[in-house]
CSV table of C-alpha atoms and ligand atoms in Angstrom, one decimal:
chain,number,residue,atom,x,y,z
A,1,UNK,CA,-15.8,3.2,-5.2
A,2,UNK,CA,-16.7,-0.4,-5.6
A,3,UNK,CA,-19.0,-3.4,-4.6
A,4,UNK,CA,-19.8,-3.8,-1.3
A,5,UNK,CA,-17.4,-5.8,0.6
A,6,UNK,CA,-15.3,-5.4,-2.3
A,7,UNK,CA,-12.7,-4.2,1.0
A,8,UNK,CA,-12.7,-0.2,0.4
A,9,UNK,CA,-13.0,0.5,4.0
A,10,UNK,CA,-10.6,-2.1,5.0
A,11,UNK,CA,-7.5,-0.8,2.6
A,12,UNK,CA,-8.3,2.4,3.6
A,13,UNK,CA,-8.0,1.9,7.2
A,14,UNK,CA,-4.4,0.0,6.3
A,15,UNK,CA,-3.1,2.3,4.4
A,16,UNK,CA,-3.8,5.5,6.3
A,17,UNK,CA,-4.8,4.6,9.3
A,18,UNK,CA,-2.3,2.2,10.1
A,19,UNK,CA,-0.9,3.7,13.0
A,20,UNK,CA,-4.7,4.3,14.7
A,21,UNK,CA,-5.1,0.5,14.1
A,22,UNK,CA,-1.9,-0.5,15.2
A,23,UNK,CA,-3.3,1.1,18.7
A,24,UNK,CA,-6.2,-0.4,18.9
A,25,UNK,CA,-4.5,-3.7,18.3
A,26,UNK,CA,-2.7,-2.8,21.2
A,27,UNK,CA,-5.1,-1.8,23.5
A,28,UNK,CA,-7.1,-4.9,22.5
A,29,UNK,CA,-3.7,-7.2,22.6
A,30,UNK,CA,-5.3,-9.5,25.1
A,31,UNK,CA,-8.1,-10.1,23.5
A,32,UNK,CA,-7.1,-10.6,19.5
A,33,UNK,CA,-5.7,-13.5,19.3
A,34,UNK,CA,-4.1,-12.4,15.2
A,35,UNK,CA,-1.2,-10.4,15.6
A,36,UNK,CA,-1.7,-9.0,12.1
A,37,UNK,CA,-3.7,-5.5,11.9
A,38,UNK,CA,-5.2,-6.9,8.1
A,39,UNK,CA,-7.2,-9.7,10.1
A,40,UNK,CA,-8.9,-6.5,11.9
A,41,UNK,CA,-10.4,-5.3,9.0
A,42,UNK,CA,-13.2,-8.2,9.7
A,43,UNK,CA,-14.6,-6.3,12.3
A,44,UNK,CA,-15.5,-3.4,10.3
A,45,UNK,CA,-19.2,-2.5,9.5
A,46,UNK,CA,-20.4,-1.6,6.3
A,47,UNK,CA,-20.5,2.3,5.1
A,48,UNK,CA,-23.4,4.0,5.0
A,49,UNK,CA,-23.7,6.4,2.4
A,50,UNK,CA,-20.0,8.2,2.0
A,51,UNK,CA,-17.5,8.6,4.4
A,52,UNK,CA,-15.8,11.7,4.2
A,53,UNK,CA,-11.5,11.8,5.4
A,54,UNK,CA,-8.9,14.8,5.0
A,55,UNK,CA,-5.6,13.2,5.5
A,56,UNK,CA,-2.9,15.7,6.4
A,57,UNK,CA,0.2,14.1,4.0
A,58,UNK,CA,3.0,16.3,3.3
A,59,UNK,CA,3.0,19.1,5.5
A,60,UNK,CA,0.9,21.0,3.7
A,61,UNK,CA,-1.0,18.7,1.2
A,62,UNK,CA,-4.3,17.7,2.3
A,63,UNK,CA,-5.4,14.1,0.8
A,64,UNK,CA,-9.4,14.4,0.7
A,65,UNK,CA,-10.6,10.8,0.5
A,66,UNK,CA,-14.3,9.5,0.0
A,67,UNK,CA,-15.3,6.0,1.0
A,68,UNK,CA,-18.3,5.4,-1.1
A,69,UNK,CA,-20.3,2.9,0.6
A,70,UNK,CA,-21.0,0.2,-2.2
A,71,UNK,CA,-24.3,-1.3,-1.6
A,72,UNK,CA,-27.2,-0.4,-4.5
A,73,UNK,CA,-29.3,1.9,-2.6
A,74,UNK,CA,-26.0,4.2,-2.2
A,75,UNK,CA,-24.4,3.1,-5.4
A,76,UNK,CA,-27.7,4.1,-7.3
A,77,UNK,CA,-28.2,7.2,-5.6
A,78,UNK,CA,-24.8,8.6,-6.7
A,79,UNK,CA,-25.4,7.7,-9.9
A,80,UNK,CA,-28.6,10.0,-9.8
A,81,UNK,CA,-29.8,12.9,-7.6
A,82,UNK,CA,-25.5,12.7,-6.0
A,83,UNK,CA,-24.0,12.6,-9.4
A,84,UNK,CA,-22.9,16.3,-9.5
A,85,UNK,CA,-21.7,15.8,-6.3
A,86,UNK,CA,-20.3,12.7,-6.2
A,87,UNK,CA,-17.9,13.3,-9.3
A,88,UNK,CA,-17.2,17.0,-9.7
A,89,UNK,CA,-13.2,17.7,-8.9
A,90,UNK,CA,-12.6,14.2,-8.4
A,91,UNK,CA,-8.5,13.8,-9.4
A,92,UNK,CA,-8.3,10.2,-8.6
A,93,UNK,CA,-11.2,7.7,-8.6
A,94,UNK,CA,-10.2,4.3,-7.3
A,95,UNK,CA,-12.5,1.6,-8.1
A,96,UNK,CA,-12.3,-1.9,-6.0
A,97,UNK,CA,-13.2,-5.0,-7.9
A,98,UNK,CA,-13.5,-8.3,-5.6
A,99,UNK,CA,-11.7,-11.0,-7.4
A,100,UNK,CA,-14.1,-13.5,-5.8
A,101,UNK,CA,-17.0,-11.6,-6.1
A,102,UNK,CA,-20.2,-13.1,-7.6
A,103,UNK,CA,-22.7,-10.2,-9.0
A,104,UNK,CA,-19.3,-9.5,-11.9
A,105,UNK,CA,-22.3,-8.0,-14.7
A,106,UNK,CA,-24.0,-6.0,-12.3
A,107,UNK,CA,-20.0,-5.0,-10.9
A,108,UNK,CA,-19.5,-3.9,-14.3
A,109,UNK,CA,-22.4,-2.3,-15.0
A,110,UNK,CA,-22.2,0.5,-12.1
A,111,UNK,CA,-18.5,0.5,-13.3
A,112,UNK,CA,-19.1,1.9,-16.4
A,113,UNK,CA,-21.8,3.9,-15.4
A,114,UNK,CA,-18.9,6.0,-12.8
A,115,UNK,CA,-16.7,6.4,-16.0
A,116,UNK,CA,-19.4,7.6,-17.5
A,117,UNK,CA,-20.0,10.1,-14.3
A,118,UNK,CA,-16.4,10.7,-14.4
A,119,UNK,CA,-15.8,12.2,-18.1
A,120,UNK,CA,-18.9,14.3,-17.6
A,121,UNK,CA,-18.1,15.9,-14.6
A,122,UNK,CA,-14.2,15.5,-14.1
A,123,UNK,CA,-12.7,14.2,-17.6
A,124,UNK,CA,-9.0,15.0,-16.4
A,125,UNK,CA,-9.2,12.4,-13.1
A,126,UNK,CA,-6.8,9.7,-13.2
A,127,UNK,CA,-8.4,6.0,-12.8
A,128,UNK,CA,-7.0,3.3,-10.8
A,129,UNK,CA,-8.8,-0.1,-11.0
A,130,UNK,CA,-8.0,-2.6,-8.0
A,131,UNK,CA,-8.5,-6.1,-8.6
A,132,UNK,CA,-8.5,-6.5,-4.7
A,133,UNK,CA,-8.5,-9.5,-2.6
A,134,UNK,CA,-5.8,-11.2,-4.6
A,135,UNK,CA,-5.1,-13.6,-2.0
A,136,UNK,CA,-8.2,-15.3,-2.2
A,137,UNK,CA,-7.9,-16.1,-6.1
A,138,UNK,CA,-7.6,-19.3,-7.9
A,139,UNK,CA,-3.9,-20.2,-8.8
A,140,UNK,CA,-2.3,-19.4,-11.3
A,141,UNK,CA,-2.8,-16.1,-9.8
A,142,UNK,CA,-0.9,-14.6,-12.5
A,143,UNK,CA,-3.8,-16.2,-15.1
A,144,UNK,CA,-6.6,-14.9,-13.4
A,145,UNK,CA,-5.4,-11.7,-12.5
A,146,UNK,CA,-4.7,-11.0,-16.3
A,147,UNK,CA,-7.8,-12.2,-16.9
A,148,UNK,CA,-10.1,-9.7,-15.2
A,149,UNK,CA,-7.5,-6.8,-15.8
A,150,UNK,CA,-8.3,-7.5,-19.8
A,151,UNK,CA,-12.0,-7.4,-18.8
A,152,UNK,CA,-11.9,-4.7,-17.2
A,153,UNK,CA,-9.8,-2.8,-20.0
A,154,UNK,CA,-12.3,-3.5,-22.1
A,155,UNK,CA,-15.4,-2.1,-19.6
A,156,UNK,CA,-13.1,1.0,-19.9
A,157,UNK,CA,-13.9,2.0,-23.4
A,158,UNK,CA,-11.2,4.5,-24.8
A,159,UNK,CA,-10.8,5.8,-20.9
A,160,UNK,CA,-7.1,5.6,-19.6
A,161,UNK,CA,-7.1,3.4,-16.4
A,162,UNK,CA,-4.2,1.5,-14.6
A,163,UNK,CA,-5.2,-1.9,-12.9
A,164,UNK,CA,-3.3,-3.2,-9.8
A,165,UNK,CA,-4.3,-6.9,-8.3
A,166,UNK,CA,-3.8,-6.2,-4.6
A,167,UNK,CA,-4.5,-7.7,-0.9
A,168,UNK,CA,-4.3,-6.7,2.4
A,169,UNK,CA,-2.2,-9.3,3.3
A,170,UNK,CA,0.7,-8.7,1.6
A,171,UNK,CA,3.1,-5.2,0.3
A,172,UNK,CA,0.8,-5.7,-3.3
A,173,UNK,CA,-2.0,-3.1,-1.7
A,174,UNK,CA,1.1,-0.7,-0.9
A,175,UNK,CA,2.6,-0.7,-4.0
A,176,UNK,CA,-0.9,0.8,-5.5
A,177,UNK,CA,-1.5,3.0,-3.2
A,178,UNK,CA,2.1,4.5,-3.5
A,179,UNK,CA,1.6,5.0,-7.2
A,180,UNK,CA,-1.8,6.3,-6.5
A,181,UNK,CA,-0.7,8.5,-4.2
A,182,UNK,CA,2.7,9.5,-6.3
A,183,UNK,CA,-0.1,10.7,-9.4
A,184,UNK,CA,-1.5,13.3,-6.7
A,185,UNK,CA,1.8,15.0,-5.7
A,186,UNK,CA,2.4,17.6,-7.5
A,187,UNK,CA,6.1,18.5,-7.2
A,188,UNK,CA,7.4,14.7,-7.2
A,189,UNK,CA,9.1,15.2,-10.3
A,190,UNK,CA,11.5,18.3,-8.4
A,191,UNK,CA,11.6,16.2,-5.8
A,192,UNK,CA,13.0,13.0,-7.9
A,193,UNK,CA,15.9,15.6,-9.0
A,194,UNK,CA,16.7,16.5,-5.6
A,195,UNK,CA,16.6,13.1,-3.9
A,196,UNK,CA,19.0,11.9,-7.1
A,197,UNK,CA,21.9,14.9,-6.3
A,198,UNK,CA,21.3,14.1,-2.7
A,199,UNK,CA,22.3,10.2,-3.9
A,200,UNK,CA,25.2,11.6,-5.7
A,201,UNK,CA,26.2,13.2,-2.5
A,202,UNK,CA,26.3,10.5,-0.5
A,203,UNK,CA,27.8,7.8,-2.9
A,204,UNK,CA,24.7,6.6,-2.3
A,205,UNK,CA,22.5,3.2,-4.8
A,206,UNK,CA,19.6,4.7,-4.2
A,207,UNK,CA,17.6,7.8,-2.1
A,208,UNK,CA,13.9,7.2,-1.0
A,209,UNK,CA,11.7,9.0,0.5
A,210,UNK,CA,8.6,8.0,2.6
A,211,UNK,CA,5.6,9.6,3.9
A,212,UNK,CA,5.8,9.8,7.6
A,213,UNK,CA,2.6,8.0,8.6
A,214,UNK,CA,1.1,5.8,6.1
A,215,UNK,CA,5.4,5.2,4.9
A,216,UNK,CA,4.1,5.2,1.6
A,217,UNK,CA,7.0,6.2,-1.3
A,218,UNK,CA,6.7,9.6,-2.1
A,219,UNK,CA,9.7,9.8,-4.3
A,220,UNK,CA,13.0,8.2,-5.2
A,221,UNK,CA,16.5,9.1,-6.6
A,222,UNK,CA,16.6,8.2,-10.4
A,223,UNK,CA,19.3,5.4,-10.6
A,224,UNK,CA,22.8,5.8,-11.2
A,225,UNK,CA,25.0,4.4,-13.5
A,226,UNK,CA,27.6,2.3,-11.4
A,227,UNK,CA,31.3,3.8,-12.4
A,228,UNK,CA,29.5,7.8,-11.9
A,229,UNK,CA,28.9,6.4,-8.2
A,230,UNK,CA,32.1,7.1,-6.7
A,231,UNK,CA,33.3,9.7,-9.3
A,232,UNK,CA,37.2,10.3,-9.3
A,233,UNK,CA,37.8,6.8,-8.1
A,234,UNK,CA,39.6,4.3,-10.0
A,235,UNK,CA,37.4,1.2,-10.5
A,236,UNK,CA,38.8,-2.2,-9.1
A,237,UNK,CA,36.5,-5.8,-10.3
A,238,UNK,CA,35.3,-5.9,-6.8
A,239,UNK,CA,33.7,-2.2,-6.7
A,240,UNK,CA,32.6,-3.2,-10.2
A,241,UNK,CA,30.8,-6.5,-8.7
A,242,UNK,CA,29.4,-3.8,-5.9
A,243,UNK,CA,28.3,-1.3,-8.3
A,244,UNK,CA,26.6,-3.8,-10.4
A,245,UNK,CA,24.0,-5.4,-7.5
A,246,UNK,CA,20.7,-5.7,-8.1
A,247,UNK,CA,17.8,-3.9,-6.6
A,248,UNK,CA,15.1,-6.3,-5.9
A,249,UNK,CA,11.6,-5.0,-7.4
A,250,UNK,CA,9.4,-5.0,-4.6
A,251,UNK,CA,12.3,-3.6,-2.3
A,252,UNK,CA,9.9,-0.3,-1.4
A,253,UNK,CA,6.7,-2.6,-0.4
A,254,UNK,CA,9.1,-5.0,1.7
A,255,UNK,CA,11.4,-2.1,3.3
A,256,UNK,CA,8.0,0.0,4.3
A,257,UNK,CA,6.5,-3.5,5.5
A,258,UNK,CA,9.2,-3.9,7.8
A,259,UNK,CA,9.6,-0.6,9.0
A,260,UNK,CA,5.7,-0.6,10.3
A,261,UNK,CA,6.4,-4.3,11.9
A,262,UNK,CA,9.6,-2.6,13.6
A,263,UNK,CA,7.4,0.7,14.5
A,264,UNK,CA,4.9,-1.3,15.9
A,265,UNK,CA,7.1,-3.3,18.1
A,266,UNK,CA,8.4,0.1,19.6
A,267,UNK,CA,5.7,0.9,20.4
A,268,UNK,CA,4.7,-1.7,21.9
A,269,UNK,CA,7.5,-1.6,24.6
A,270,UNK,CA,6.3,2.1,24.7
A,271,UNK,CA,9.7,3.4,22.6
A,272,UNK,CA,9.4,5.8,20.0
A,273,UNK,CA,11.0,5.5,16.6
A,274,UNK,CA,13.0,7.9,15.4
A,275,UNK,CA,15.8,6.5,12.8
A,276,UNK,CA,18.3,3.3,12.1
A,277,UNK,CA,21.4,2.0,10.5
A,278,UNK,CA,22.2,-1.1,9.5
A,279,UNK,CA,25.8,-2.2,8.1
A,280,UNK,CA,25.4,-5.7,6.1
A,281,UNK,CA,28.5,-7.3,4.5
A,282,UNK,CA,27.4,-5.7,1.3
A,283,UNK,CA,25.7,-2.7,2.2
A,284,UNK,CA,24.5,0.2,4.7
A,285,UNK,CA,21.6,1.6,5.3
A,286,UNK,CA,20.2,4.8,7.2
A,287,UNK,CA,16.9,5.5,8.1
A,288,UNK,CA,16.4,8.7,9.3
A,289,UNK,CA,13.8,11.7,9.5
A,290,UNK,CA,13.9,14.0,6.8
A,291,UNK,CA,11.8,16.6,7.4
A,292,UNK,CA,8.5,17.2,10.0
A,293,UNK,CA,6.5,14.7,7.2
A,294,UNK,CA,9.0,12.3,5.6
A,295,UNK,CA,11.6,9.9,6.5
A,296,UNK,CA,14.6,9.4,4.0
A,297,UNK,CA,16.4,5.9,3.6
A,298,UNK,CA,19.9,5.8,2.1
A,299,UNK,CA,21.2,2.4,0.3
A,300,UNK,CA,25.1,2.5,0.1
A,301,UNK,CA,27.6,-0.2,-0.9
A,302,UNK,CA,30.6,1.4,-1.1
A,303,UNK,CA,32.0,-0.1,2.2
A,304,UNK,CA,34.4,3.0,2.8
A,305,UNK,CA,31.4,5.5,3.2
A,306,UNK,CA,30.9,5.8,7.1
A,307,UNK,CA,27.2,5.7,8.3
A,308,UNK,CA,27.9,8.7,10.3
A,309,UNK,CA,28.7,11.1,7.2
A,310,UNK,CA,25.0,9.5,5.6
A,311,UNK,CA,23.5,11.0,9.0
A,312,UNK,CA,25.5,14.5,8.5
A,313,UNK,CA,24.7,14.9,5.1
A,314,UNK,CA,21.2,14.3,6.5
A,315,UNK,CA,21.1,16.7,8.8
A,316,UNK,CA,22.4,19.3,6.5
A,317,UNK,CA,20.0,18.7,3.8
A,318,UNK,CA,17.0,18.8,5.6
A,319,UNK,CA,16.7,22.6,5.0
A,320,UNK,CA,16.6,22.3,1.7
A,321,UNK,CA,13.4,19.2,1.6
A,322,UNK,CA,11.5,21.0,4.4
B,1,GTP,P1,-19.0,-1.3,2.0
B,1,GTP,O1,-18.6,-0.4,3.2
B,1,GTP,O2,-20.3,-2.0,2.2
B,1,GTP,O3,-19.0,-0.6,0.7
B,1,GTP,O4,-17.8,-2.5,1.9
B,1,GTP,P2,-16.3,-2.3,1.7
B,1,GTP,O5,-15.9,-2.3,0.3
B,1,GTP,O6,-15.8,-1.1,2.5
B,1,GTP,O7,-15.7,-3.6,2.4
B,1,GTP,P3,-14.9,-3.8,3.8
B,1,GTP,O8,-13.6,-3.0,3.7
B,1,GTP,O9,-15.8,-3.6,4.9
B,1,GTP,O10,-14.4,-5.3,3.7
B,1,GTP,C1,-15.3,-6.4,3.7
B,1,GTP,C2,-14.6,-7.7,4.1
B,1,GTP,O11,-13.5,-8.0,3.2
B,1,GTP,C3,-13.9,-7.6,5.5
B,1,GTP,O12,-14.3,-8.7,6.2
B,1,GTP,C4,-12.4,-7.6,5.2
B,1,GTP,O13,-11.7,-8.2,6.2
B,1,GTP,C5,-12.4,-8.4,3.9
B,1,GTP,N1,-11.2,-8.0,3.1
B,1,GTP,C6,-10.8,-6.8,2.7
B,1,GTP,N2,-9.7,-6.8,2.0
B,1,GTP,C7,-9.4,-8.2,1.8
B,1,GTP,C8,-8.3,-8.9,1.2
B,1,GTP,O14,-7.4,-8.3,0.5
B,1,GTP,N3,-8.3,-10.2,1.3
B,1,GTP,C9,-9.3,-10.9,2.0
B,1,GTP,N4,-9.2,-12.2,2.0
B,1,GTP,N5,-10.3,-10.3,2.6
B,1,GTP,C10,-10.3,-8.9,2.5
């Protein structure tokens, strides 16, 4: 939910639709001068009343996502004769706040009016706020981000929310949207435990696992203390230097980022992609399919762990995560 041309539509169609835009970037190659999907977004119309999705994620898990168009005629009707409908068995309400947007009191006020829709009809529904369009904001960034995410707080009364500043220009929009997503699955927890033996396994940093499609995170190994990496082996300075690297923070946004650019130039030379390796001076990494819905990415920097036992002990655990 949100203001219109708060950008609902437009993060929607990024994050999980990516791969249908990707196509019709292609198709329309000659005639787009961008070459970035996010500049599409433009071209989209407004919504008119809701817009219904089931997203197939997981094999078996079936993401049901409502656009609610956000101009007042809609925004009041839901808020009246479509309340029932509109907020009954809601488990995640995402609401879209324009950091550039004007109308901020009348924003607020249909704000508080969903929370107020929400506790009635479905008081166990996680809330995610979006201070969107991030990219657009006055610097410091950082200022006016924390700015509006303490307003909004505030507008939430004694209800739990979590506020992300985000654009569709940059891996800020994915990082939300994995966490969003994360809240809604219900085993990621078992899933966590696995991935993290599976680590251990491998002498693997770190395990993650993405969703085939969107390649949001589903899950990731829990990190391991560096000596209990390569149990059994005696520890030299360098594998201590090696064992003691640091993980960048946004390393999930970036990898997934890339990933899709790399996707997309496969298919624009009409390959498919299936899986890579990559052996740095420091590290190795696989990419490879997990199971019909995921892919899996191992991070190794033991330099004595071959990329071709990573890809076995792939293969042979795919049973087990299908
Ligand atoms: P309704 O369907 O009327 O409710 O609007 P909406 O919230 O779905 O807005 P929509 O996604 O159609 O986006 C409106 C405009 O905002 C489009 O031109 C998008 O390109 C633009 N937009 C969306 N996200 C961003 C962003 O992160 N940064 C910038 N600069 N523009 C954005």
């Amino acid at each position: 939910m949100g203001a219109s041309g708060s950008g609902k539509t437009s993060m929607r169609s990024l994050i999980l639709y990516v791969a249908i835009l990707i196509l019709i970037q292609s198709a329309l190659s000659s005639h787009v001068s961008s070459n970035n999907p996010a500049s599409l977004t433009a071209r989209l119309g407004a919504t008119i009343d809701v817009e219904q999705n089931h997203v197939r994620f997981l094999g078996d898990l079936i993401l049901n996502l409502w656009d609610c168009g956000g101009q007042d005629a809609f925004m009041d009707s839901y808020l009246t004769t479509q309340r029932n409908t509109i907020f009954s068995h809601v488990g995640v309400m995402i609401y879209v706040f324009d950091i550039e947007s004007q109308g901020t009191n009348q924003d607020l006020e249909y704000y508080r009016e969903c929370m107020e829709g929400l506790k009635q009809f479905s008081p166990n529904a996680a809330v995610f706020l979006l201070v969107h369009k991030m990219d657009l904001a006055r610097e410091p960034k950082s200022e006016v981000f924390e700015k509006k995410k303490k307003e909004l707080e505030e507008a939430s009364g004694d209800g739990v929310v979590t506020v992300f500043g985000t654009s569709i220009y940059d891996e800020s929009l994915y990082k939300a949207w994995s966490s969003i997503v994360h809240t809604l699955i219900p085993n990621a927890a078992v899933l966590s435990r696995h991935l993290t033996t599976f680590a251990a396994a491998c002498s693997a940093t770190e395990v993650i696992l993405f969703e085939r499609t969107t390649f949001l995170v589903i899950a990731t190994s829990s990190p391991v203390a560096g000596p209990t990496l390569s149990p059994g082996k005696p520890t030299t300075p360098e594998q201590d230097a090696l064992d003691r690297h640091e993980l960048n923070p946004t390393r999930y946004e970036r990898t997934s980022e890339l990933i899709k650019a790399f996707k997309h130039s496969c298919s624009r030379v009409r390959e498919e992609f299936h899986s890579f390796e990559m052996e740095l001076y420091d590290f190795t990494a696989v990419l490879d399919e997990m199971t019909r819905n995921t892919y899996v990415l191992i991070i190794v920097h033991d330099p004595s762990i071959e990329t071709a036992a990573l890809k076995l002990n792939i293969r042979m655990a795919r049973r087990k995560f299908e």
